[in-house]
Coordinates of N, CA, C and O in Angstrom, one line a residue:
G1 N 3.1 -9.5 -16.1 CA 3.0 -8.5 -15.1 C 4.4 -8.2 -14.5 O 5.4 -8.8 -14.9
M2 N 4.4 -7.2 -13.7 CA 5.6 -6.8 -13.0 C 5.9 -7.6 -11.8 O 4.9 -7.9 -11.0
S3 N 7.1 -7.8 -11.5 CA 7.5 -8.5 -10.3 C 7.9 -7.6 -9.2 O 8.0 -6.3 -9.4
V4 N 8.1 -8.1 -8.0 CA 8.6 -7.3 -6.9 C 9.9 -6.5 -7.3 O 10.0 -5.4 -7.0
D5 N 10.8 -7.3 -7.9 CA 12.1 -6.7 -8.4 C 11.9 -5.5 -9.4 O 12.5 -4.5 -9.3
D6 N 10.9 -5.7 -10.3 CA 10.6 -4.7 -11.3 C 10.1 -3.4 -10.6 O 10.5 -2.3 -11.0
V7 N 9.2 -3.6 -9.7 CA 8.6 -2.4 -9.0 C 9.7 -1.7 -8.2 O 9.8 -0.5 -8.2
E8 N 10.5 -2.5 -7.5 CA 11.6 -1.9 -6.6 C 12.6 -1.1 -7.5 O 13.0 0.0 -7.1
S9 N 12.9 -1.7 -8.7 CA 13.9 -1.0 -9.5 C 13.3 0.3 -10.2 O 14.0 1.2 -10.4
L10 N 12.0 0.3 -10.4 CA 11.3 1.4 -11.0 C 11.0 2.5 -10.0 O 11.3 3.7 -10.3
I11 N 10.4 2.2 -8.8 CA 10.0 3.3 -7.9 C 10.6 3.2 -6.5 O 10.3 4.0 -5.6
G12 N 11.5 2.2 -6.3 CA 12.2 2.1 -5.0 C 11.5 1.4 -3.9 O 10.5 0.8 -4.1
Q13 N 12.1 1.4 -2.8 CA 11.6 0.7 -1.6 C 10.3 1.4 -1.1 O 10.2 2.6 -1.1
P14 N 9.3 0.6 -0.7 CA 8.1 1.3 -0.1 C 8.4 1.8 1.3 O 9.4 1.4 1.9
I15 N 7.5 2.7 1.7 CA 7.7 3.2 3.1 C 7.0 2.3 4.1 O 7.3 2.3 5.3
Q16 N 6.1 1.4 3.6 CA 5.4 0.5 4.5 C 5.0 -0.7 3.7 O 4.6 -0.6 2.5
V17 N 5.1 -1.9 4.3 CA 4.7 -3.2 3.7 C 3.6 -3.8 4.5 O 3.8 -4.0 5.7
Y18 N 2.4 -4.1 4.0 CA 1.4 -4.7 4.7 C 1.3 -6.2 4.2 O 1.3 -6.4 3.0
Q19 N 1.2 -7.1 5.1 CA 1.1 -8.6 4.7 C -0.3 -9.1 5.0 O -0.9 -8.7 6.0
R20 N -0.7 -10.1 4.2 CA -2.0 -10.8 4.5 C -1.9 -11.4 5.9 O -0.8 -11.9 6.3
G21 N -2.9 -11.3 6.7 CA -3.0 -11.8 8.0 C -2.5 -10.9 9.1 O -2.6 -11.2 10.3
V22 N -1.9 -9.8 8.7 CA -1.5 -8.8 9.7 C -2.5 -7.6 9.6 O -2.9 -7.2 8.5
S23 N -2.9 -7.2 10.7 CA -4.0 -6.2 10.8 C -3.6 -4.9 10.0 O -2.6 -4.3 10.1
V24 N -4.5 -4.6 9.1 CA -4.4 -3.3 8.3 C -5.6 -2.4 8.7 O -6.1 -1.7 7.9
A25 N -6.2 -2.6 9.9 CA -7.4 -1.9 10.3 C -7.3 -0.4 10.2 O -8.3 0.3 9.9
L26 N -6.1 0.1 10.3 CA -5.9 1.6 10.2 C -6.0 2.0 8.8 O -6.0 3.2 8.5
R27 N -5.9 1.1 7.9 CA -5.9 1.4 6.4 C -7.1 0.8 5.8 O -7.0 -0.3 5.3
E28 N -8.2 1.4 5.9 CA -9.5 0.8 5.3 C -9.4 0.5 3.9 O -9.9 -0.5 3.4
D29 N -8.7 1.3 3.1 CA -8.5 1.0 1.6 C -7.8 -0.3 1.4 O -8.2 -1.1 0.5
L30 N -6.8 -0.6 2.2 CA -6.0 -1.8 2.0 C -6.8 -3.0 2.5 O -6.7 -4.1 2.0
D31 N -7.5 -2.8 3.6 CA -8.3 -3.9 4.2 C -9.3 -4.4 3.2 O -9.4 -5.6 3.0
K32 N -9.9 -3.5 2.4 CA -10.8 -3.8 1.4 C -10.1 -4.6 0.3 O -10.7 -5.5 -0.3
V33 N -8.9 -4.2 -0.1 CA -8.2 -4.9 -1.1 C -7.9 -6.4 -0.7 O -8.1 -7.3 -1.5
F34 N -7.5 -6.6 0.5 CA -7.2 -7.9 1.0 C -8.5 -8.8 1.0 O -8.5 -10.0 0.8
Q35 N -9.7 -8.1 1.2 CA -10.9 -8.9 1.3 C -11.6 -9.1 0.0 O -12.4 -10.0 -0.2
Q36 N -11.2 -8.4 -1.1 CA -11.9 -8.5 -2.4 C -11.8 -9.9 -2.9 O -12.7 -10.4 -3.4
V37 N -10.6 -10.4 -3.0 CA -10.4 -11.8 -3.5 C -9.6 -12.5 -2.4 O -8.4 -12.5 -2.4
P38 N -10.3 -13.2 -1.5 CA -9.6 -13.9 -0.4 C -8.5 -14.8 -0.9 O -8.7 -15.6 -1.8
G39 N -7.4 -14.7 -0.3 CA -6.2 -15.5 -0.5 C -5.4 -15.1 -1.7 O -4.3 -15.7 -1.9
V40 N -5.8 -14.2 -2.5 CA -5.0 -13.8 -3.7 C -4.0 -12.7 -3.4 O -2.8 -12.9 -3.7
V41 N -4.4 -11.6 -2.8 CA -3.5 -10.6 -2.5 C -2.7 -11.0 -1.3 O -3.3 -11.3 -0.2
Q42 N -1.4 -11.0 -1.4 CA -0.6 -11.5 -0.3 C 0.1 -10.3 0.5 O 0.4 -10.4 1.7
S43 N 0.5 -9.2 -0.3 CA 1.1 -8.1 0.4 C 0.8 -6.9 -0.5 O 0.5 -6.9 -1.7
C44 N 0.9 -5.7 0.2 CA 0.7 -4.4 -0.5 C 1.8 -3.5 0.0 O 2.1 -3.4 1.2
W45 N 2.4 -2.8 -0.9 CA 3.5 -1.8 -0.6 C 2.8 -0.5 -0.7 O 2.1 -0.1 -1.6
Q46 N 3.1 0.4 0.3 CA 2.6 1.7 0.4 C 3.7 2.7 0.1 O 4.8 2.6 0.6
Y47 N 3.3 3.7 -0.7 CA 4.2 4.8 -1.0 C 3.4 6.1 -0.7 O 2.3 6.3 -1.3
G48 N 3.9 6.9 0.2 CA 3.2 8.1 0.5 C 2.6 8.1 1.9 O 1.9 7.1 2.3
S49 N 2.8 9.1 2.7 CA 2.3 9.1 4.1 C 2.4 10.6 4.6 O 3.2 11.3 4.1
D50 N 1.6 10.9 5.6 CA 1.7 12.3 6.1 C 2.6 12.4 7.3 O 2.7 13.4 7.9
G51 N 3.3 11.3 7.6 CA 4.2 11.3 8.8 C 5.2 12.4 8.8 O 5.6 12.9 9.9
A52 N 5.7 12.8 7.6 CA 6.7 13.8 7.6 C 6.2 15.2 7.9 O 7.0 16.1 8.1
A53 N 4.9 15.4 7.9 CA 4.3 16.7 8.2 C 4.0 16.9 9.6 O 3.5 18.0 10.0
W54 N 4.3 16.0 10.5 CA 4.0 16.1 11.9 C 4.6 17.3 12.5 O 5.8 17.6 12.1
P55 N 4.0 18.1 13.3 CA 2.7 18.0 13.9 C 1.6 18.6 13.1 O 0.5 18.7 13.6
L56 N 1.9 19.1 12.0 CA 0.8 19.7 11.1 C 0.0 18.6 10.4 O 0.4 17.5 10.4
D57 N -1.1 19.0 9.9 CA -2.0 18.0 9.3 C -2.3 18.5 7.9 O -3.0 19.5 7.7
F58 N -1.9 17.8 6.9 CA -2.1 18.1 5.5 C -2.8 17.0 4.8 O -2.8 15.8 5.3
A59 N -3.3 17.2 3.6 CA -3.8 16.2 2.7 C -2.6 15.5 2.1 O -1.6 16.2 1.9
W60 N -2.7 14.2 1.7 CA -1.7 13.6 1.0 C -2.2 12.5 0.1 O -3.3 12.0 0.3
L61 N -1.4 12.1 -0.8 CA -1.8 11.0 -1.8 C -0.9 9.8 -1.4 O 0.3 9.9 -1.3
S62 N -1.6 8.7 -1.3 CA -0.9 7.4 -1.1 C -1.1 6.5 -2.2 O -2.2 6.3 -2.7
Y63 N 0.0 5.9 -2.7 CA 0.0 4.9 -3.8 C 0.2 3.5 -3.2 O 1.0 3.4 -2.3
N64 N -0.5 2.5 -3.7 CA -0.3 1.1 -3.2 C -0.1 0.2 -4.4 O -0.7 0.4 -5.4
V65 N 0.9 -0.7 -4.2 CA 1.1 -1.8 -5.2 C 1.0 -3.1 -4.4 O 1.7 -3.3 -3.5
C66 N 0.1 -3.9 -4.9 CA -0.2 -5.2 -4.2 C 0.3 -6.4 -5.1 O 0.2 -6.4 -6.3
F67 N 0.7 -7.4 -4.4 CA 1.3 -8.6 -5.0 C 0.6 -9.9 -4.6 O 0.0 -10.0 -3.5
D68 N 0.6 -10.8 -5.5 CA 0.1 -12.2 -5.2 C 1.2 -13.1 -4.6 O 2.3 -12.6 -4.4
S69 N 0.9 -14.3 -4.5 CA 1.8 -15.3 -3.8 C 3.0 -15.5 -4.7 O 4.0 -16.0 -4.2
A70 N 3.0 -15.2 -6.0 CA 4.1 -15.4 -6.9 C 4.9 -14.1 -7.0 O 5.8 -14.0 -7.9
D71 N 4.6 -13.1 -6.1 CA 5.3 -11.8 -6.1 C 5.1 -11.1 -7.4 O 6.0 -10.4 -7.9
Q72 N 4.0 -11.2 -8.0 CA 3.6 -10.4 -9.2 C 2.6 -9.4 -8.9 O 1.7 -9.7 -8.1
V73 N 2.6 -8.2 -9.5 CA 1.6 -7.2 -9.3 C 0.3 -7.7 -9.7 O 0.1 -8.2 -10.8
I74 N -0.7 -7.6 -8.7 CA -2.0 -8.0 -9.0 C -3.0 -6.8 -8.9 O -4.1 -6.9 -9.5
E75 N -2.6 -5.8 -8.2 CA -3.5 -4.6 -8.1 C -2.7 -3.4 -7.7 O -1.7 -3.5 -7.0
T76 N -3.1 -2.2 -8.2 CA -2.5 -1.0 -7.8 C -3.7 0.0 -7.4 O -4.8 -0.2 -7.8
G77 N -3.3 1.0 -6.7 CA -4.4 1.9 -6.3 C -3.8 3.2 -5.7 O -2.6 3.3 -5.4
A78 N -4.6 4.2 -5.6 CA -4.2 5.4 -4.9 C -5.4 5.9 -4.1 O -6.5 5.6 -4.4
A79 N -5.0 6.6 -3.0 CA -6.0 7.1 -2.1 C -5.6 8.5 -1.7 O -4.4 8.8 -1.5
I80 N -6.6 9.4 -1.6 CA -6.3 10.8 -1.1 C -6.8 10.9 0.3 O -8.0 10.5 0.6
Y81 N -6.0 11.3 1.2 CA -6.3 11.4 2.6 C -6.3 12.9 3.0 O -5.5 13.7 2.6
H82 N -7.2 13.2 3.9 CA -7.2 14.6 4.5 C -8.0 14.5 5.8 O -8.8 13.7 6.0
N83 N -7.8 15.5 6.6 CA -8.6 15.6 7.9 C -9.3 16.9 7.9 O -8.8 17.9 7.4

């Protein structure tokens, strides 16, 4: 699998990093990822946000790359958000 370094060299720094044990309540999709296999997913990197569109509100696509305790990719995902 890919490591943290592999991901960073391929697609760059994430805009947000979520860690196990830190509330991800605002991100239901990631909260579910952390709960799927308890203790396995340690962190998820997020790419994509609508923060740049403020004060307007658009739909956006967010990509997530999640890592295990050995810093290897264990899960990826995408979510479409809109209001």
